[in-house]
Short mmCIF file of C-alpha atoms in Angstrom, two decimals:
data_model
loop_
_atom_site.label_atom_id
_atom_site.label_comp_id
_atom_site.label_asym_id
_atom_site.label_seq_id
_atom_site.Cartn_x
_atom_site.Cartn_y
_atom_site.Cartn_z
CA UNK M 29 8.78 -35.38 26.13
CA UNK M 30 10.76 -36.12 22.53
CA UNK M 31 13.56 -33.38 22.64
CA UNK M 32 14.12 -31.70 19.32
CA UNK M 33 16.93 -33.58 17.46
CA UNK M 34 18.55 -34.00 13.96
CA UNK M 35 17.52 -37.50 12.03
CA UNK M 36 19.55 -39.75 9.45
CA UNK M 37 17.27 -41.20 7.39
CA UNK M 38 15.80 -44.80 7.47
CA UNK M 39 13.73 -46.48 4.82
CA UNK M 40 10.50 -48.63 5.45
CA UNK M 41 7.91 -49.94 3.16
CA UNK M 42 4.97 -52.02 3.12
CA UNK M 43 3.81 -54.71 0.89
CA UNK M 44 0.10 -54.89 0.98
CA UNK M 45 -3.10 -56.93 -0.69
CA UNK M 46 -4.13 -54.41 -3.98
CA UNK M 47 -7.04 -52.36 -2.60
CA UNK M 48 -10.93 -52.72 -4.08
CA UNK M 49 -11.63 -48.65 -2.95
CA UNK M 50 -12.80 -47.05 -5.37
CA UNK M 51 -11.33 -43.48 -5.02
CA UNK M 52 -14.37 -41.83 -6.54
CA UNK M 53 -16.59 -42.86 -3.59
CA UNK M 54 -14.50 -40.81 -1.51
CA UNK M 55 -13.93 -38.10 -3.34
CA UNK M 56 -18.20 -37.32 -2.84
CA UNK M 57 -18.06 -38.61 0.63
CA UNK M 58 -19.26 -36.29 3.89
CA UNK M 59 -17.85 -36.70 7.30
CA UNK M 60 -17.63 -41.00 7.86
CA UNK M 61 -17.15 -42.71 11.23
CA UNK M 62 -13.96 -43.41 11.69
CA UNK M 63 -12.75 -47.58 12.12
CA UNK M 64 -11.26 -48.10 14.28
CA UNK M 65 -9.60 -51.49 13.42
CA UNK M 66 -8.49 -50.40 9.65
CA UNK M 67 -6.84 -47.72 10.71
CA UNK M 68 -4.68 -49.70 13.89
CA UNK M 69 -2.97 -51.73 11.25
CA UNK M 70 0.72 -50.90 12.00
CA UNK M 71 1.63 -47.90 9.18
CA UNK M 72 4.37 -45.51 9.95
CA UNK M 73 3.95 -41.91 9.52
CA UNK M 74 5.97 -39.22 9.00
CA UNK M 75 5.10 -35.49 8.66
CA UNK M 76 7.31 -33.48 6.36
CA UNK M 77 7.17 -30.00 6.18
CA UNK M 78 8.96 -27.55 4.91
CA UNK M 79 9.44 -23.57 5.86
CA UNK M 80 10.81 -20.57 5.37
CA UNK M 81 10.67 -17.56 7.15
CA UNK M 82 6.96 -18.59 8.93
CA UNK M 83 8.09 -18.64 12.66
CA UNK M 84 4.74 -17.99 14.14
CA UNK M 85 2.26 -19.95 11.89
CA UNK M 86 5.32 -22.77 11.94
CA UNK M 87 4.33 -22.75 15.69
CA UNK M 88 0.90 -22.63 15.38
CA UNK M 89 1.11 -25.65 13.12
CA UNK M 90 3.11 -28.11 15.74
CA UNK M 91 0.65 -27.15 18.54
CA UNK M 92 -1.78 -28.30 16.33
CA UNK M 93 -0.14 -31.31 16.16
CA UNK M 94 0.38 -32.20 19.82
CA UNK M 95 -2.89 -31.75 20.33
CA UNK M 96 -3.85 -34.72 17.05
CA UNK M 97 -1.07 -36.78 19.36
CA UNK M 98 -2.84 -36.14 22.75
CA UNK M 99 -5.61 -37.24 20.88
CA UNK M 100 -3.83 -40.91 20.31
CA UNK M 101 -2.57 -40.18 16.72
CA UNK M 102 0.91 -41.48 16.09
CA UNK M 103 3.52 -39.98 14.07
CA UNK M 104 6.92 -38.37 13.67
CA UNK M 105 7.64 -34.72 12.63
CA UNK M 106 10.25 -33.86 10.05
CA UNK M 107 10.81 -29.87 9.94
CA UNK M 108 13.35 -28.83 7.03
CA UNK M 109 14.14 -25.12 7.66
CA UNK M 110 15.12 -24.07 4.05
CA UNK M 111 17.11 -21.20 5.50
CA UNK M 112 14.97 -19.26 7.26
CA UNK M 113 16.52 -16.18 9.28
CA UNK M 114 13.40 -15.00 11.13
CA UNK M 115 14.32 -16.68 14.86
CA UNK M 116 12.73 -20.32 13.53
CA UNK M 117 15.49 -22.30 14.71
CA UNK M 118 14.48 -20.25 18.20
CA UNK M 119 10.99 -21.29 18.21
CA UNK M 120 11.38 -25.27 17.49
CA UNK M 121 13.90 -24.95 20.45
CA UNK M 122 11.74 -23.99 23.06
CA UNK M 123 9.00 -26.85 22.06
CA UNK M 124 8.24 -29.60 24.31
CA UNK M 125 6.01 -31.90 21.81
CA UNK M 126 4.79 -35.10 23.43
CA UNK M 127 5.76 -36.72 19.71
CA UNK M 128 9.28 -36.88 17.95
CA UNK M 129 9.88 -33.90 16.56
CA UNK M 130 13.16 -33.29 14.46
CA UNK M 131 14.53 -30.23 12.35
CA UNK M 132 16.83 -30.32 9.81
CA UNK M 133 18.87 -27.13 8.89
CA UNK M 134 20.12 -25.69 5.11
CA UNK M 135 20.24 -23.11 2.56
CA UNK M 136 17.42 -21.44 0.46
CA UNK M 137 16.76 -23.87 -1.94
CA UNK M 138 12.83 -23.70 -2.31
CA UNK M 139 9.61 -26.18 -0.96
CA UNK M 140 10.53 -28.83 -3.27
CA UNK M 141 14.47 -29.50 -2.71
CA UNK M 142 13.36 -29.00 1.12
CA UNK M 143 11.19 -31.61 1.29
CA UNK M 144 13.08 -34.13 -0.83
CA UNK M 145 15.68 -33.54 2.18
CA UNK M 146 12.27 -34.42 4.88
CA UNK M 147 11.66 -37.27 2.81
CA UNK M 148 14.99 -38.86 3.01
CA UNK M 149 15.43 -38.24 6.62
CA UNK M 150 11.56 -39.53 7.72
CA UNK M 151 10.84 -42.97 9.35
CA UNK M 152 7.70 -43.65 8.40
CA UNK M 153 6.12 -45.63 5.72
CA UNK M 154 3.55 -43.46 4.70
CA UNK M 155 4.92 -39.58 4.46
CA UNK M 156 2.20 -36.37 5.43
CA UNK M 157 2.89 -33.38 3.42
CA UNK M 158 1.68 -30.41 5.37
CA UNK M 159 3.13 -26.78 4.88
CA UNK M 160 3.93 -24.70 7.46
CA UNK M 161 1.15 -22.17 7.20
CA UNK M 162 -1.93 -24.20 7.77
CA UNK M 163 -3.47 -25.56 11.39
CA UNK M 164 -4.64 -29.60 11.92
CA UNK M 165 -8.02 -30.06 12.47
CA UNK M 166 -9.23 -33.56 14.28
CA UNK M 167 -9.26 -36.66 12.39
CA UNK M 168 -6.81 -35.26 9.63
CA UNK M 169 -4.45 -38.82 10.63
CA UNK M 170 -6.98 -41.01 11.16
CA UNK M 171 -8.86 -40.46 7.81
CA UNK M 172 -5.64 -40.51 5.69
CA UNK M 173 -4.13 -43.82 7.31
CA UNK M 174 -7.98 -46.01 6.48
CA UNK M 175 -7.52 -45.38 3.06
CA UNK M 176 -3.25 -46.25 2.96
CA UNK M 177 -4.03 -49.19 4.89
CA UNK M 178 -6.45 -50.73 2.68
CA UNK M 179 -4.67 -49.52 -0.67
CA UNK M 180 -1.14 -49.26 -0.44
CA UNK M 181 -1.48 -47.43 -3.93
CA UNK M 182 -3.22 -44.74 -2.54
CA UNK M 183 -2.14 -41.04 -3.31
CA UNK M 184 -4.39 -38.68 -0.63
CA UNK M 185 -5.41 -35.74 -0.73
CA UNK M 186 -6.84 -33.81 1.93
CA UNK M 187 -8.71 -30.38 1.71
CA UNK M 188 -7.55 -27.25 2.80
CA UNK M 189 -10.14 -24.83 4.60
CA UNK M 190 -10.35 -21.10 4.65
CA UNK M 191 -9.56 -19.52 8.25
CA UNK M 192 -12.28 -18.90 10.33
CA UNK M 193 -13.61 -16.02 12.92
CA UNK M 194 -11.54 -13.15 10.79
CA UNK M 195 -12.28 -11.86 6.96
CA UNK M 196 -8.96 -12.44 5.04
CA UNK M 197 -7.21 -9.86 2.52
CA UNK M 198 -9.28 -10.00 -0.65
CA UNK M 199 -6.63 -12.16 -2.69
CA UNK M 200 -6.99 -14.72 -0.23
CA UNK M 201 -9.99 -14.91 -0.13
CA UNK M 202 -10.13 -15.31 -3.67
CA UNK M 203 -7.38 -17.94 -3.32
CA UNK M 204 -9.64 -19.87 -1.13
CA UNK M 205 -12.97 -19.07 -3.08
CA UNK M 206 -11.18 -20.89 -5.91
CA UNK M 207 -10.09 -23.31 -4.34
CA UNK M 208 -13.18 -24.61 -3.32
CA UNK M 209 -14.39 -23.98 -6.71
CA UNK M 210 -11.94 -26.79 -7.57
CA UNK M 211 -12.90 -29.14 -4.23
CA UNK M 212 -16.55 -28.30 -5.32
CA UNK M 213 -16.12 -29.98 -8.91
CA UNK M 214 -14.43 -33.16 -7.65
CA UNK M 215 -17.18 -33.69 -5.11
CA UNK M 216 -19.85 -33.25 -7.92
CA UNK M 217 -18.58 -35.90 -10.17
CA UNK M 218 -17.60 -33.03 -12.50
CA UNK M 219 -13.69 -34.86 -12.80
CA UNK M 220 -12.21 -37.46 -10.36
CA UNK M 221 -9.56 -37.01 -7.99
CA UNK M 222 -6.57 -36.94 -10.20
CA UNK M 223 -2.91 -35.28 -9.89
CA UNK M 224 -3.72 -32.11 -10.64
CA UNK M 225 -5.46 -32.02 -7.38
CA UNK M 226 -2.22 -33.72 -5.24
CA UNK M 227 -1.68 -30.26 -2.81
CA UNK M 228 1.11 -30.94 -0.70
CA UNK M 229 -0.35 -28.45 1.72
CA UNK M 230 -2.01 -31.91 2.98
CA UNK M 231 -1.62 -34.82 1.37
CA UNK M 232 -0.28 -38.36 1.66
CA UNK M 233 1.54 -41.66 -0.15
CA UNK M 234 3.69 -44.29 0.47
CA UNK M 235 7.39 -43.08 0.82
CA UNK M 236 8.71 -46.30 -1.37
CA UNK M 237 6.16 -44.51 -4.23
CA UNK M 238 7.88 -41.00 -3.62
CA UNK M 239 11.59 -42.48 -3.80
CA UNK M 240 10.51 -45.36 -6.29
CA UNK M 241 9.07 -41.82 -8.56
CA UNK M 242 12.30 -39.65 -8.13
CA UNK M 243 10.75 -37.31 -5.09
CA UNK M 244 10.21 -34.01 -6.43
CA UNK M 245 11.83 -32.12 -9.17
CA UNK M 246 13.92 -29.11 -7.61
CA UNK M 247 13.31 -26.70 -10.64
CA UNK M 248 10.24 -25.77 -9.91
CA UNK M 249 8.94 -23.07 -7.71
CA UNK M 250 5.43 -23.83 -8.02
CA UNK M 251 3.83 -26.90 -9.07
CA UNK M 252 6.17 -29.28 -8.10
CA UNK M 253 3.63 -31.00 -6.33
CA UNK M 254 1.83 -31.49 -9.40
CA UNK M 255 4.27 -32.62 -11.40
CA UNK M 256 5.54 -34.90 -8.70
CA UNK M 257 1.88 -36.58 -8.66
CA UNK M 258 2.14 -36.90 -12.63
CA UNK M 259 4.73 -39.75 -12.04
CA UNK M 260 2.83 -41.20 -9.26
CA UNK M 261 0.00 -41.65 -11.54
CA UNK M 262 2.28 -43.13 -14.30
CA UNK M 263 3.50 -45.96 -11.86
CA UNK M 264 -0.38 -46.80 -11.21
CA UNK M 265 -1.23 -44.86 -7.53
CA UNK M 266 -5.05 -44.06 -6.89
CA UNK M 267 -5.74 -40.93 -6.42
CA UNK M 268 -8.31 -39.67 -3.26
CA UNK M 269 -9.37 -36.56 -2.37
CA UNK M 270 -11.06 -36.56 1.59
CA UNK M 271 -12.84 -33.39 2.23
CA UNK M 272 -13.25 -34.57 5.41
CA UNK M 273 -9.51 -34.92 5.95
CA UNK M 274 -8.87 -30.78 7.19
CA UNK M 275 -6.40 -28.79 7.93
CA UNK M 276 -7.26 -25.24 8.38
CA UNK M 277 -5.29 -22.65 6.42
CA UNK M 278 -3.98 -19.67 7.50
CA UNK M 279 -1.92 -17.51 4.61
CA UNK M 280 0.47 -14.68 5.54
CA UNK M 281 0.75 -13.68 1.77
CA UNK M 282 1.48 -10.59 0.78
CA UNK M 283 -0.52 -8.81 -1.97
CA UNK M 284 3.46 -8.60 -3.78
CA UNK M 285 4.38 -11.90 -2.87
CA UNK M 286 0.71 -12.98 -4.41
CA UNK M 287 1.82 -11.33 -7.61
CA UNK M 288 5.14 -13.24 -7.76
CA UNK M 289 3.04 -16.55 -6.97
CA UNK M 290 0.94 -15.37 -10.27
CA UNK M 291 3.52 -14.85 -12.80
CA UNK M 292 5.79 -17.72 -11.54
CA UNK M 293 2.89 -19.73 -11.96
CA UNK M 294 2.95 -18.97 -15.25
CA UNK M 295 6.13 -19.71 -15.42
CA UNK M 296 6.17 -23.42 -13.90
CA UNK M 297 2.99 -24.23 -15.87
CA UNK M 298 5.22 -24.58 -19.11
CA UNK M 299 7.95 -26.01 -17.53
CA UNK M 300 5.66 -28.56 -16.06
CA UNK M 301 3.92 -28.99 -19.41
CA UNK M 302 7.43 -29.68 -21.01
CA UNK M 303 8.31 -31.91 -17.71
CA UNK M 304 5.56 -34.36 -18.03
CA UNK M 305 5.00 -34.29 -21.95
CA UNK M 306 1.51 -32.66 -21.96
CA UNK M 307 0.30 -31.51 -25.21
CA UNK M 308 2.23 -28.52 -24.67
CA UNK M 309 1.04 -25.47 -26.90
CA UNK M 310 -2.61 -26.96 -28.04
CA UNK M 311 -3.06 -28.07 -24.11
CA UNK M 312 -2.04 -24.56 -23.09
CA UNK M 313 -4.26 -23.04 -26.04
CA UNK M 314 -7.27 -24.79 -24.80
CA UNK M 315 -6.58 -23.58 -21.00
CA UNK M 316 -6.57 -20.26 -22.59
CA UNK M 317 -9.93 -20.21 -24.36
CA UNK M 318 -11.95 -21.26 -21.00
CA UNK M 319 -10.86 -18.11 -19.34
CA UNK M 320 -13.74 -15.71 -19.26
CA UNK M 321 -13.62 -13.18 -22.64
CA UNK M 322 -12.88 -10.14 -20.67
CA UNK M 323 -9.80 -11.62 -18.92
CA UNK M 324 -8.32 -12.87 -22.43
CA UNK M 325 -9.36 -9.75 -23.72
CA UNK M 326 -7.12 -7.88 -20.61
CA UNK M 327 -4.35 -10.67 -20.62
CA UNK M 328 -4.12 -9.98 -24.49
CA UNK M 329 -3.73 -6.19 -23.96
CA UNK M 330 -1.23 -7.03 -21.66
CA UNK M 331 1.01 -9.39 -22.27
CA UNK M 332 4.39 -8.51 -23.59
CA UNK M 333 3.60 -5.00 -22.49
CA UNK M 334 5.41 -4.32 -19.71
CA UNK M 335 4.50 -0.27 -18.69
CA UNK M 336 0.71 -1.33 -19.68
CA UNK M 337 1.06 -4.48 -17.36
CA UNK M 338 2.82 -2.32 -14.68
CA UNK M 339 -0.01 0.53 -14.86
CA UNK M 340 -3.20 -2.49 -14.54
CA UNK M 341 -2.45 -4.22 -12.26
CA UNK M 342 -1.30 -0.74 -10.11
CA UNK M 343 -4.34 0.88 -11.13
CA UNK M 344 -6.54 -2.75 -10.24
CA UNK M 345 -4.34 -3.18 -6.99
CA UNK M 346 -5.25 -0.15 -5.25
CA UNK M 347 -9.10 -0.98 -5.67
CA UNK M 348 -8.22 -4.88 -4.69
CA UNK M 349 -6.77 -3.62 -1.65
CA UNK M 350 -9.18 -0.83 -0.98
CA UNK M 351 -11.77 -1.16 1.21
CA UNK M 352 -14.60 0.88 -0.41
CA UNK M 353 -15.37 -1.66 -3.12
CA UNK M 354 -17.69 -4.50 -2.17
CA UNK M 355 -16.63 -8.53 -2.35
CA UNK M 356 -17.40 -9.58 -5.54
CA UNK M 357 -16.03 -6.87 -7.32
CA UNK M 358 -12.70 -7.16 -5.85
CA UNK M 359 -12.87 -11.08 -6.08
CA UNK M 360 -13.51 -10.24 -9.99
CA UNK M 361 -10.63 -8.01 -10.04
CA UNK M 362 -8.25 -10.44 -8.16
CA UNK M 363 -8.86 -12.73 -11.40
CA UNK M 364 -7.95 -10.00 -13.72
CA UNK M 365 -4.78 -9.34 -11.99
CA UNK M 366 -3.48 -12.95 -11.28
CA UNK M 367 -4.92 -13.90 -15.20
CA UNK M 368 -2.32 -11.00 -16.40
CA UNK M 369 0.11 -11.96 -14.81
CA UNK M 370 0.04 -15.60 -14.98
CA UNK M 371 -0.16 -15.64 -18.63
CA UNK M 372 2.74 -13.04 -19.00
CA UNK M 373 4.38 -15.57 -17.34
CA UNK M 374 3.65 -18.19 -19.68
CA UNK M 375 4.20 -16.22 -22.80
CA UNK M 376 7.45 -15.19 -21.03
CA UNK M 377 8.48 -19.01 -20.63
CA UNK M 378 7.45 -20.04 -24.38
CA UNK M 379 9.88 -16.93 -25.73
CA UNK M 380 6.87 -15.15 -26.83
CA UNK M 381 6.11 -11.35 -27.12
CA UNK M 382 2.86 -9.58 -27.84
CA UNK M 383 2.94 -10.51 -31.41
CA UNK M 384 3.72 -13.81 -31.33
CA UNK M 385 2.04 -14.14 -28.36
CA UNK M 386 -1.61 -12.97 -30.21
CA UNK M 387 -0.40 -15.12 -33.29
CA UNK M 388 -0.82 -18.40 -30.70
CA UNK M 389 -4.01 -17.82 -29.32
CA UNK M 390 -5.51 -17.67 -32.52
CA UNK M 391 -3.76 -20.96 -33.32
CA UNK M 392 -1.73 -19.75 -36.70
CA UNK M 393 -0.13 -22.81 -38.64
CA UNK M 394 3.25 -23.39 -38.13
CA UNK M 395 3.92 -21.43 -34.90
CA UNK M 396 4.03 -24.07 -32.69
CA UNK M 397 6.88 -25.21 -34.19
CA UNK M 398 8.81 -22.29 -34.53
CA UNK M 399 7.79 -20.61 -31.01
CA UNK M 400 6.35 -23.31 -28.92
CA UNK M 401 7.33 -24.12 -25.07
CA UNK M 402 10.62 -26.04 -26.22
CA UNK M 403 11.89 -22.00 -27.53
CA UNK M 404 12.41 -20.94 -24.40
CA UNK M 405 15.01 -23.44 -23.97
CA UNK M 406 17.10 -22.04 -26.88
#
């Protein structure tokens, strides 16, 4: 047994043959035999997660693991507790994994600053991004390791699977409906595997690639693996997404914390915008105008409004979490909701209010200019 321990960091890298995948092949790909001999080539891994205030599903997650390394998987575990207070430190105590586990201690200083810590204390030469709140299914190391060992450019993404045997809260369900909305369009060709699908929830890359790219940028709340993946793509990774690569998750969200995650969203989607040097205002203009008319026409009522914003999404809450109303009409409402407050958020990051914010959508000369993203830095 690997006693739990604290970890200075060591650096390791890999200099490989450039790889003849071709990303899109996997992206439509079903459930593939797994070989053997690509995947013994001698690759390092390291599994970085961060977590905060998840002592149970924490747990949950490293059992999952042993059982991946009774299986003959072999890795390292790199726990950053970004000051949790909940008895976590309690719980990675009293585990006995078969594989090195070690746990790293701090302050609250959010997913991304917490895993930049993993990252500089892990081993391995290609890192595992899993958060805390999501269960390993068989295979998950296997499938990520054959593509980094043939393409040592490779940027993986894995999916992320709703729970099974129990009906989740209707915003996560609608969390996960959408999310497969998004795995769904990949698979059919409909756009490749690009950064904007890079969850960290599980995904993989070379640790030189993360270091060589900066590791993640600590402003953002949300995102940040996004923006993270941005850079990757500028220094030439190939981006995979392996539906067959599964972790199972299992959200302890709040309906209030699901909020925050809404308008913060908001939020971070400017920021990132700014960040990466999108086409800021016209790229956010054209998000805006392939949202259903109803929610623009509710997002537009709302925004800048804050009693009106207050009283819908109270008034559509109490239905959401309701149990007369059937599915799809509470999936329908969750997208009102989060679509009110995510684009109060972004109106609230571009310095607009309801005016202004109605004079953008319809795209009025000169506004960009004078009220664009870069405002909200003034």
């Amino acid at each position: 047994m690997f006693p739990l321990s604290l970890a200075c960091s060591a650096e390791a890298s890999s200099a490989r043959s450039p790889s003849r995948l071709n990303p899109a092949a996997y992206a439509t790909s079903t459930r593939r035999p797994l070989d053997r001999a690509v995947i013994s080539k001698d690759l390092t891994v390291s599994v970085v997660v961060p977590t905060f205030n998840r002592r149970e599903p924490l747990r949950r997650l490293l059992n999952s693991l042993e059982r991946q390394h009774q299986r003959g998987a072999r890795f390292e575990t790199v726990v950053v507790i970004d000051g949790s207070d909940d008895g976590t430190e309690a719980v990675l105590t009293s585990l006995r994994p078969s594989y090195p586990l070690r746990a790293i201690f701090g302050p609250r200083r959010g997913a991304a600053a917490a895993r930049n810590v993993g990252i500089a204390a892990a081993m391995g030469e290609v890192l595992l991004f899993l958060d805390d709140d999501v269960v390993s299914e068989d295979g998950l190391f296997e499938r990520h390791l054959a593509i980094h060992a043939e393409d040592p450019l490779a940027a993986v993404t894995g999916k992320m699977a709703a729970p099974t045997g129990h009906a989740q809260p209707a915003w996560l369900d609608w969390e996960a409906t959408m999310l497969e909305r998004n795995y769904a369009r990949v698979v059919a060709g409909r756009g490749g595997p690009g950064w904007w699908l890079f969850y960290t929830a599980n995904a993989s890359v070379r640790r030189e690639q993360v270091i060589g790219a900066g590791g993640f940028d600590e402003r953002f709340e949300r995102v940040e693996d996004n923006e993270l993946a941005y850079r990757l793509a500028a220094r030439g990774l190939h981006f995979y997404f392996l539906p067959d690569a599964v972790v199972r998750h299992e959200p302890d969200r709040t309906f209030e914390a699901w909020l925050h995650v809404a308008s913060v969203s908001g939020k971070n989607r400017v920021l990132l915008e700014e960040r990466i040097g999108l086409a800021g205002a016209s790229n956010i203009r054209e998000d805006w105008r392939r949202r259903h008319r109803l929610t623009r026409a509710l997002a537009t009522l709302c925004v800048g409004h804050t009693n009106r914003t207050r009283f819908v999404v109270g008034a559509l809450g109490r239905v959401i979490r309701g149990r007369l109303a059937p599915r799809k009409p509470r999936l329908l409402l969750c997208s009102a909701v989060y679509n009110v407050l995510y684009w109060n958020g972004v109106a609230k990051a571009m310095g607009l209010g309801s005016e202004l914010w109605h004079r953008f959508v319809q795209n009025e000369p000169g506004l960009i200019a004078a009220e664009g993203p870069n405002a909200a830095k003034s």
